[in-house]
CSV table of C-alpha atoms in Angstrom, one decimal:
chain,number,residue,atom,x,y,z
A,176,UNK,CA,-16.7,-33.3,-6.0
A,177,UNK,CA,-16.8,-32.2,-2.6
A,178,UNK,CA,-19.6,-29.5,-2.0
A,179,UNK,CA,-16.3,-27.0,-0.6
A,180,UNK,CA,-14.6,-27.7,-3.8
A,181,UNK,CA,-17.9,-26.9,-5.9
A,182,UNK,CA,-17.8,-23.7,-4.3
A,183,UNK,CA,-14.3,-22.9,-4.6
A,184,UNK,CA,-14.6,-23.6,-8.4
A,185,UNK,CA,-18.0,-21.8,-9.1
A,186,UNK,CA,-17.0,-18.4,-6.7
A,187,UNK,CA,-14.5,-17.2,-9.6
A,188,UNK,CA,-16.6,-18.4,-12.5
A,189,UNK,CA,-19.6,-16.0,-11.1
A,190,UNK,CA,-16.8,-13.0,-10.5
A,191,UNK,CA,-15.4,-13.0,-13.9
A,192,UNK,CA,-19.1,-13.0,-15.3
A,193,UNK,CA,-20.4,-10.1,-13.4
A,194,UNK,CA,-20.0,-6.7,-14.9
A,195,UNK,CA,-17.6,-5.9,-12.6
A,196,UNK,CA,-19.6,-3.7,-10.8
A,197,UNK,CA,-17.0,-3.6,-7.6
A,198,UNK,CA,-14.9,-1.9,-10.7
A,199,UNK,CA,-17.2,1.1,-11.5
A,200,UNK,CA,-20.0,1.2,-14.1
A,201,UNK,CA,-20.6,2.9,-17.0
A,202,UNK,CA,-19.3,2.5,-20.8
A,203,UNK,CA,-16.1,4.8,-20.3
A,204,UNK,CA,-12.7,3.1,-21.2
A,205,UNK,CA,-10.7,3.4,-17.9
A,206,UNK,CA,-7.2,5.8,-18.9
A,207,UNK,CA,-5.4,3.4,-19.5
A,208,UNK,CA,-5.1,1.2,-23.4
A,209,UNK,CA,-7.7,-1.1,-23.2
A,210,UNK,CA,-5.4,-3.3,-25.3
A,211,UNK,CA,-1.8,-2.9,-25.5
A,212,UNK,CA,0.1,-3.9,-28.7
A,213,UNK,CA,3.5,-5.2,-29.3
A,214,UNK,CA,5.4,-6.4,-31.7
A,215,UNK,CA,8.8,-8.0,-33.0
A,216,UNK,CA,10.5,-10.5,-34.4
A,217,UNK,CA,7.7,-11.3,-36.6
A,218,UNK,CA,5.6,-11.7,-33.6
A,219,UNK,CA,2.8,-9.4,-32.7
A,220,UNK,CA,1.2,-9.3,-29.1
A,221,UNK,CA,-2.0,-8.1,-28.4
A,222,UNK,CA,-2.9,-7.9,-24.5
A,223,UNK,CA,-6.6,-7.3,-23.1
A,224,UNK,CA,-5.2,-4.6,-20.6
A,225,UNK,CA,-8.3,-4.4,-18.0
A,226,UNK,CA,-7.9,-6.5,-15.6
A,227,UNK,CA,-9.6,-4.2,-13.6
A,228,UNK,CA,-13.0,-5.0,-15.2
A,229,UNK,CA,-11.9,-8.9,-16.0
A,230,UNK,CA,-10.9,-7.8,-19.0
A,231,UNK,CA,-14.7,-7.7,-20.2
A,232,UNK,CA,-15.6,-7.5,-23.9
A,233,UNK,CA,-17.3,-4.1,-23.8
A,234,UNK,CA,-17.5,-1.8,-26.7
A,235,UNK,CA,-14.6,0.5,-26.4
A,236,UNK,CA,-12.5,-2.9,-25.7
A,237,UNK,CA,-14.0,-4.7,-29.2
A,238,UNK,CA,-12.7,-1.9,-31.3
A,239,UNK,CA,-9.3,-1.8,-29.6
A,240,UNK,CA,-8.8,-5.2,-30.0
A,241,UNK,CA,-10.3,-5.0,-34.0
A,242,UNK,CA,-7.8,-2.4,-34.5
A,243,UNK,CA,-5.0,-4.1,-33.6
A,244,UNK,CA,-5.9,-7.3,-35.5
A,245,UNK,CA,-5.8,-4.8,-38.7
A,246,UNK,CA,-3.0,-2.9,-38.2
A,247,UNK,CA,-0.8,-2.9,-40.9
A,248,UNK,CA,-2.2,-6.6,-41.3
A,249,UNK,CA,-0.5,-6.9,-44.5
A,250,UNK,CA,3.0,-6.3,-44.0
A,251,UNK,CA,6.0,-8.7,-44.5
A,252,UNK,CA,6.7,-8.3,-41.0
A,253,UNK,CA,3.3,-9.3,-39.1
A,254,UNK,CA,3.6,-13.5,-39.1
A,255,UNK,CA,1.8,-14.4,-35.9
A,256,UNK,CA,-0.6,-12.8,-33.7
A,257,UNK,CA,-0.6,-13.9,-30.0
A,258,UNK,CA,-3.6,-12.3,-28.0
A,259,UNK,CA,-3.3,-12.8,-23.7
A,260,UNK,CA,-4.5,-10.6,-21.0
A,261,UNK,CA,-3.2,-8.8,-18.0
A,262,UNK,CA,-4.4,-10.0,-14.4
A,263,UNK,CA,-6.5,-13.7,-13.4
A,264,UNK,CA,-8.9,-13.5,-15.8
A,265,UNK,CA,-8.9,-13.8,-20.1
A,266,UNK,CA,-11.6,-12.3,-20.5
A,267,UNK,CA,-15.3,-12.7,-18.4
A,268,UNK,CA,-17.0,-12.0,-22.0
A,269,UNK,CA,-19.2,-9.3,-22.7
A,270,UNK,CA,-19.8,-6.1,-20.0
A,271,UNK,CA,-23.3,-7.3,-18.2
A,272,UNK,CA,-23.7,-3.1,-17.7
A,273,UNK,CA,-23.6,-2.7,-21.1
A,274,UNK,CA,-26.6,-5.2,-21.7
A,275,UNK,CA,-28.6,-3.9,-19.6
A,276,UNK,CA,-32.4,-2.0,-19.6
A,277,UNK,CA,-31.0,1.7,-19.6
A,278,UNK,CA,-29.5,1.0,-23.5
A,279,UNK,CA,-31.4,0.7,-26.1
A,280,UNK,CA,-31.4,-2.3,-29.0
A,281,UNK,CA,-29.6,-0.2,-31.0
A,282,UNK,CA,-26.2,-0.2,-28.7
A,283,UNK,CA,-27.3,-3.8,-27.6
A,284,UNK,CA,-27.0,-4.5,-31.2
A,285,UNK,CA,-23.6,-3.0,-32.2
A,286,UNK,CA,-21.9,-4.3,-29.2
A,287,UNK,CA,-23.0,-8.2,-30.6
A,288,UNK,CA,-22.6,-7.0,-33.9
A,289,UNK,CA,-18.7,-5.7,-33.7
A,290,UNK,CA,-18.1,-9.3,-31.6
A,291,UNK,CA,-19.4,-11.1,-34.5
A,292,UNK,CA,-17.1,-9.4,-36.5
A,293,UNK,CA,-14.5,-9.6,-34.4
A,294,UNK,CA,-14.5,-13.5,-34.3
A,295,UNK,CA,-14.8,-13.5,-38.0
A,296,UNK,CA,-12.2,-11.4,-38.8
A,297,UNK,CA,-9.6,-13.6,-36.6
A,298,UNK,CA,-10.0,-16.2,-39.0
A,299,UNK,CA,-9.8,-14.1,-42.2
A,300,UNK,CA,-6.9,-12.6,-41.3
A,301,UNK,CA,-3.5,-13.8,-43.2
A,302,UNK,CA,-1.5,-15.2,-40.4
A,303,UNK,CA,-2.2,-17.6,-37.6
A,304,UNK,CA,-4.2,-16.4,-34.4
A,305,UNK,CA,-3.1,-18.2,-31.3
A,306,UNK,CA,-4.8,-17.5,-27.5
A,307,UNK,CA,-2.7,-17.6,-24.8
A,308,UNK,CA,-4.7,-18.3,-22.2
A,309,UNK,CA,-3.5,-18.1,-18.2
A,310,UNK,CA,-7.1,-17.7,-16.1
A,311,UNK,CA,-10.6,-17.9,-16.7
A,312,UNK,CA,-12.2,-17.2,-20.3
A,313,UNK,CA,-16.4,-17.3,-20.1
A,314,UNK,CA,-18.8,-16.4,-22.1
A,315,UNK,CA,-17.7,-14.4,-25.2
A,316,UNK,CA,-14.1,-14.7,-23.6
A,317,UNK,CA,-14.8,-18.7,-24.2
A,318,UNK,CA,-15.8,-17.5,-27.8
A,319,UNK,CA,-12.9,-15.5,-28.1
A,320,UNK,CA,-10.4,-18.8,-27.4
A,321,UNK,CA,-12.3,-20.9,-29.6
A,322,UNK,CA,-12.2,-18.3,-32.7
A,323,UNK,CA,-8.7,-18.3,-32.4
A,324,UNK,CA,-6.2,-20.7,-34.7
A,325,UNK,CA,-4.4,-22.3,-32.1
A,326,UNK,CA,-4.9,-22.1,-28.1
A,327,UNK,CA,-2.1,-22.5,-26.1
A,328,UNK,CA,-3.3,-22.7,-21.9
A,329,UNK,CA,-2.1,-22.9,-18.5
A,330,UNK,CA,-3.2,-25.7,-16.6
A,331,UNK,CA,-5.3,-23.5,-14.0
A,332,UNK,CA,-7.1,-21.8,-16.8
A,333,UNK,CA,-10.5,-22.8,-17.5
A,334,UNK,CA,-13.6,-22.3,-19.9
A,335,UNK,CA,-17.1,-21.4,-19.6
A,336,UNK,CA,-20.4,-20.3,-20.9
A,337,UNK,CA,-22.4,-19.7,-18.1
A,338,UNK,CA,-24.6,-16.9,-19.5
A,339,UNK,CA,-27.7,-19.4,-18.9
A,340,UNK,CA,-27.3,-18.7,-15.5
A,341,UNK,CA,-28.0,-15.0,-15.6
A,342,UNK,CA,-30.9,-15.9,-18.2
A,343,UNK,CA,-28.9,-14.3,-21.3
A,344,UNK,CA,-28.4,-18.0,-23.4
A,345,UNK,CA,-24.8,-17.5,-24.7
A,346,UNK,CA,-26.3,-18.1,-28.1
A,347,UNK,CA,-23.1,-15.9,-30.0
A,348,UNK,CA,-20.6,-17.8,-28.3
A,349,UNK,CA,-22.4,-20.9,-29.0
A,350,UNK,CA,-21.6,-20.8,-33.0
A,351,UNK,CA,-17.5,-21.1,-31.8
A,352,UNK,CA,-18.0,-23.7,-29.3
A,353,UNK,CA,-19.7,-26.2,-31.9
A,354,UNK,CA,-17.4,-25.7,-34.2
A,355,UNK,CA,-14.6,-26.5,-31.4
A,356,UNK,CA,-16.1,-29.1,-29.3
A,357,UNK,CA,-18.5,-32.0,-30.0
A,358,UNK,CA,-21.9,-30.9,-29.7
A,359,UNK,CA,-23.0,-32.9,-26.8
A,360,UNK,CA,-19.7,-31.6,-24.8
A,361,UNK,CA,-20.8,-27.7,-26.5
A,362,UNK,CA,-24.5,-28.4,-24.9
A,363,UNK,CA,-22.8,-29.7,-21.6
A,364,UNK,CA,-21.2,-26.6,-21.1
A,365,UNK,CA,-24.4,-24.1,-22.9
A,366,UNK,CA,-26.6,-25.8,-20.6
A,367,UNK,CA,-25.1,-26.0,-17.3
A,368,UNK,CA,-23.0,-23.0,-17.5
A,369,UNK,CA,-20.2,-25.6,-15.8
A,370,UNK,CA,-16.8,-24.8,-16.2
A,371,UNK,CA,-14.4,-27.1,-18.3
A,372,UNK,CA,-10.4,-27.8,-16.8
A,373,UNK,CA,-7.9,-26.7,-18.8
A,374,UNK,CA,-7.1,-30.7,-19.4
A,375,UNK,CA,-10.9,-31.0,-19.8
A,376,UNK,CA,-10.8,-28.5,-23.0
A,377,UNK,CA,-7.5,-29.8,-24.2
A,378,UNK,CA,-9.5,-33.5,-24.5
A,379,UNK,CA,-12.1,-31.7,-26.0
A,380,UNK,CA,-10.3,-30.0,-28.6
A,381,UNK,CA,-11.0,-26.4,-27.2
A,382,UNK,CA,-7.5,-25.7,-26.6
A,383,UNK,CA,-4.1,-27.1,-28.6
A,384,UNK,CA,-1.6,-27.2,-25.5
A,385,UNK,CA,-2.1,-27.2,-21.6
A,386,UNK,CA,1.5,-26.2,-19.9
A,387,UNK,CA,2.4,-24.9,-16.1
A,388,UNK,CA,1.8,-21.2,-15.8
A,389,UNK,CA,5.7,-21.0,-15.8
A,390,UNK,CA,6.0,-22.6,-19.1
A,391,UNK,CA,3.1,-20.3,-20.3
A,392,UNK,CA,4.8,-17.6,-22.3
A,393,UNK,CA,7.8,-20.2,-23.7
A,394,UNK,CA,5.6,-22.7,-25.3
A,395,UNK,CA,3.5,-20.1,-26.8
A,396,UNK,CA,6.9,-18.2,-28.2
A,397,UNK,CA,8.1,-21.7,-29.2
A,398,UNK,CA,4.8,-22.2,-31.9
A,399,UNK,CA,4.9,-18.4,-32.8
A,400,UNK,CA,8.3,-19.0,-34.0
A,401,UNK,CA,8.1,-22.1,-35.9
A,402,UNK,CA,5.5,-20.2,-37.6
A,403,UNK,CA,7.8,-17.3,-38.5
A,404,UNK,CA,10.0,-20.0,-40.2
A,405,UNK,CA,7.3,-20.2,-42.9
A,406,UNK,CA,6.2,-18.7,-45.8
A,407,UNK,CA,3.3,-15.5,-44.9
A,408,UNK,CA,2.0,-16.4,-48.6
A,409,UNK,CA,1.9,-19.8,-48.2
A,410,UNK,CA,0.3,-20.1,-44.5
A,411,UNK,CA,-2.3,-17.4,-46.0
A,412,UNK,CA,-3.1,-19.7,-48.3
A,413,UNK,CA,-3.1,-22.4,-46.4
A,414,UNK,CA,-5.6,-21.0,-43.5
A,415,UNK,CA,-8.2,-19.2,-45.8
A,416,UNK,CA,-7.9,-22.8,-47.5
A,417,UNK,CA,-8.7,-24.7,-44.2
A,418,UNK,CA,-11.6,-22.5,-43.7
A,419,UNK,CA,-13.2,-23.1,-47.1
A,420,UNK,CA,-12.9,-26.2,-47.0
A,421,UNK,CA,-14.3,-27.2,-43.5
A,422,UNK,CA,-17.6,-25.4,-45.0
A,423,UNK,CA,-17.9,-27.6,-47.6
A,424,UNK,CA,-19.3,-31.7,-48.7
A,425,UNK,CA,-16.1,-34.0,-49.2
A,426,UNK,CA,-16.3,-33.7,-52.6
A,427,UNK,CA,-16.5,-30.3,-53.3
A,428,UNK,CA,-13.6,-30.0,-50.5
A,429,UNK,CA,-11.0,-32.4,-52.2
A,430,UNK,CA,-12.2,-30.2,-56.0
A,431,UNK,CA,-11.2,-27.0,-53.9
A,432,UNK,CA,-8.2,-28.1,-52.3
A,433,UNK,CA,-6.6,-29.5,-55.7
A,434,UNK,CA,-7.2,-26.6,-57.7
A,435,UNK,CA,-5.5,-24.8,-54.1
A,436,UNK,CA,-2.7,-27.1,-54.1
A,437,UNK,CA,-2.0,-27.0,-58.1
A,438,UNK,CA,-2.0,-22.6,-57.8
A,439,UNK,CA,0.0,-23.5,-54.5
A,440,UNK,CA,2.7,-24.8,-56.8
A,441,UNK,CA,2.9,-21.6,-59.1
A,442,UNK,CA,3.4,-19.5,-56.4
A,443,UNK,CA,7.4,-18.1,-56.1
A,444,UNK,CA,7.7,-19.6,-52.6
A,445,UNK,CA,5.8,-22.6,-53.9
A,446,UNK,CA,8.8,-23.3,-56.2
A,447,UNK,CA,11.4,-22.1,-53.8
A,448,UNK,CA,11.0,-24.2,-50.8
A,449,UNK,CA,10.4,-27.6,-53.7
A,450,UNK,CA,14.1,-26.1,-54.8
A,451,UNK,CA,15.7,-25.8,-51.5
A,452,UNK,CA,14.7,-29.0,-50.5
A,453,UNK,CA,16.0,-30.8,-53.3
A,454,UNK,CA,19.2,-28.8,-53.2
A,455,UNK,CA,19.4,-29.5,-49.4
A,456,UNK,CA,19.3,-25.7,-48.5
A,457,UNK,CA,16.8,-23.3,-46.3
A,458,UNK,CA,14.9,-21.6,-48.1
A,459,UNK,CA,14.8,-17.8,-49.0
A,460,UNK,CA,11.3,-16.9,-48.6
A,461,UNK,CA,9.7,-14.3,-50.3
A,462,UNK,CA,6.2,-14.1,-48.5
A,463,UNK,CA,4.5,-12.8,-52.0
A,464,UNK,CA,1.8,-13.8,-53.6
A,465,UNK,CA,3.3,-13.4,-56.9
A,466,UNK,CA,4.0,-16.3,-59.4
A,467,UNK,CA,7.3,-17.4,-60.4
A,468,UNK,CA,8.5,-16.5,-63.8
């Protein structure tokens, strides 16, 4: 690559890791919702809503964005979860000013602590997770696509972990990446800090779907709502299956997943969708977890 073109690429990558100090300092949220949810048809949209700061994990924006994974988590109506962000950037990762000297280990702990749990929870939760991606996600932003069920991006967006760079190893968002990517791809980008292409991550397996910005929002709509044509019990138990199971030796896998399967088929919808395929009909979902009688 041309050394112009190197520096074209690498100017927004070391932006959207600063702490946004052009943006003002400090740990107060801005007025505005640091995350802005919505929801219907099934569909719930969660939007990192501080562009201002790149959209930067700090704190205050963790627990938003924990609190809207939880909300009402378990109703009938929540099927899909889509999380995007307002302005260029996904999300730069974690807030540099909140890392630094002037707070203690205690905060420095919380704030990696709550991310942890964060990425966790995204994949404990009962109904698919997909990023939408349309800019630049580094760092713990990276993290945050790779913890996600399903990434959908547009083809400018791209991925990074450049925190080697600033000399803070991005060690946290290390455990998502090599369980994403193939290690020495996941080292590539650990090492280096050198960002991956949206085509680049969609080779690699860090992302599902690379589409043109404009087709962005309709692709991503398109999966959620194939999803919401499902059973919520069944995809439940099909995701904290797929989990389990990627944990686990081949053998003890194929035990779990045949047990799954057999307790799959006691389940009402379990039975329903069998009947309404034989009777050549939709089926009339239920989305409980109780057992047909």
């Amino acid at each position: 690559m041309a050394v112009a073109g190197l520096w074209r690429l690498r100017r927004p990558l070391a932006a959207a890791f600063s702490s946004a100090a052009a943006a003002g300092g400090g740990r107060a949220a801005p007025p505005e919702q640091l995350t802005v949810r919505r929801q219907a048809e099934g569909v719930r949209n969660i939007i990192l809503n501080n562009p201002r700061k790149r959209n930067a994990l700090s704190l205050s924006m963790l627990q938003s964005l924990r609190e809207d994974l939880l909300h009402d988590v378990k109703s009938r109506e929540l099927r899909v979860i889509i999380i995007s962000a307002e302005g260029p950037v996904f999300c730069s990762g974690h807030d540099l000013k909140e890392l630094s000297s002037e707070d203690d280990v205690k905060h420095h702990s919380q704030v990696f602590e709550l991310c942890a749990e964060v990425m966790t929870l995204i994949q404990k939760l009962p109904v698919p997770v997909i990023a939408k991606v349309n800019g630049l996600a580094t760092a713990a932003g990276c993290q945050l696509v790779a913890s996600c069920d399903i990434a959908v991006a547009s083809e400018k967006s791209q991925f990074a972990t450049p925190g080697v760079n600033i000399g803070l190893f991005c060690s946290t968002p290390a455990v998502a990446l090599g369980r994403s990517l193939p290690r020495k791809v996941a080292l590539e980008m650990l090492f280096t800090g050198e960002p991956l292409s949206a085509q680049e991550a969609l080779i690699h397996g860090l992302v599902s779907k690379v589409v043109p910005e404009d087709k962005l929002e309709e692709e991503t709509m398109k999966i959620s709502h194939k999803i919401c044509e499902s059973s919520k019990s069944i995809l439940a138990l099909g995701k904290a299956t797929f989990y389990r199971q990627m944990t686990q030796d081949l053998d003890t896998a194929y035990r779990m997943t045949t047990q799954v399967m057999v307790d799959n088929l006691t389940l009402r919808d379990g039975q329903e969708g069998i009947e309404a395929f034989i009777q050549k009909r939709k089926p009339v979902w239920s989305h409980s977890q109780d057992e047909k009688k």
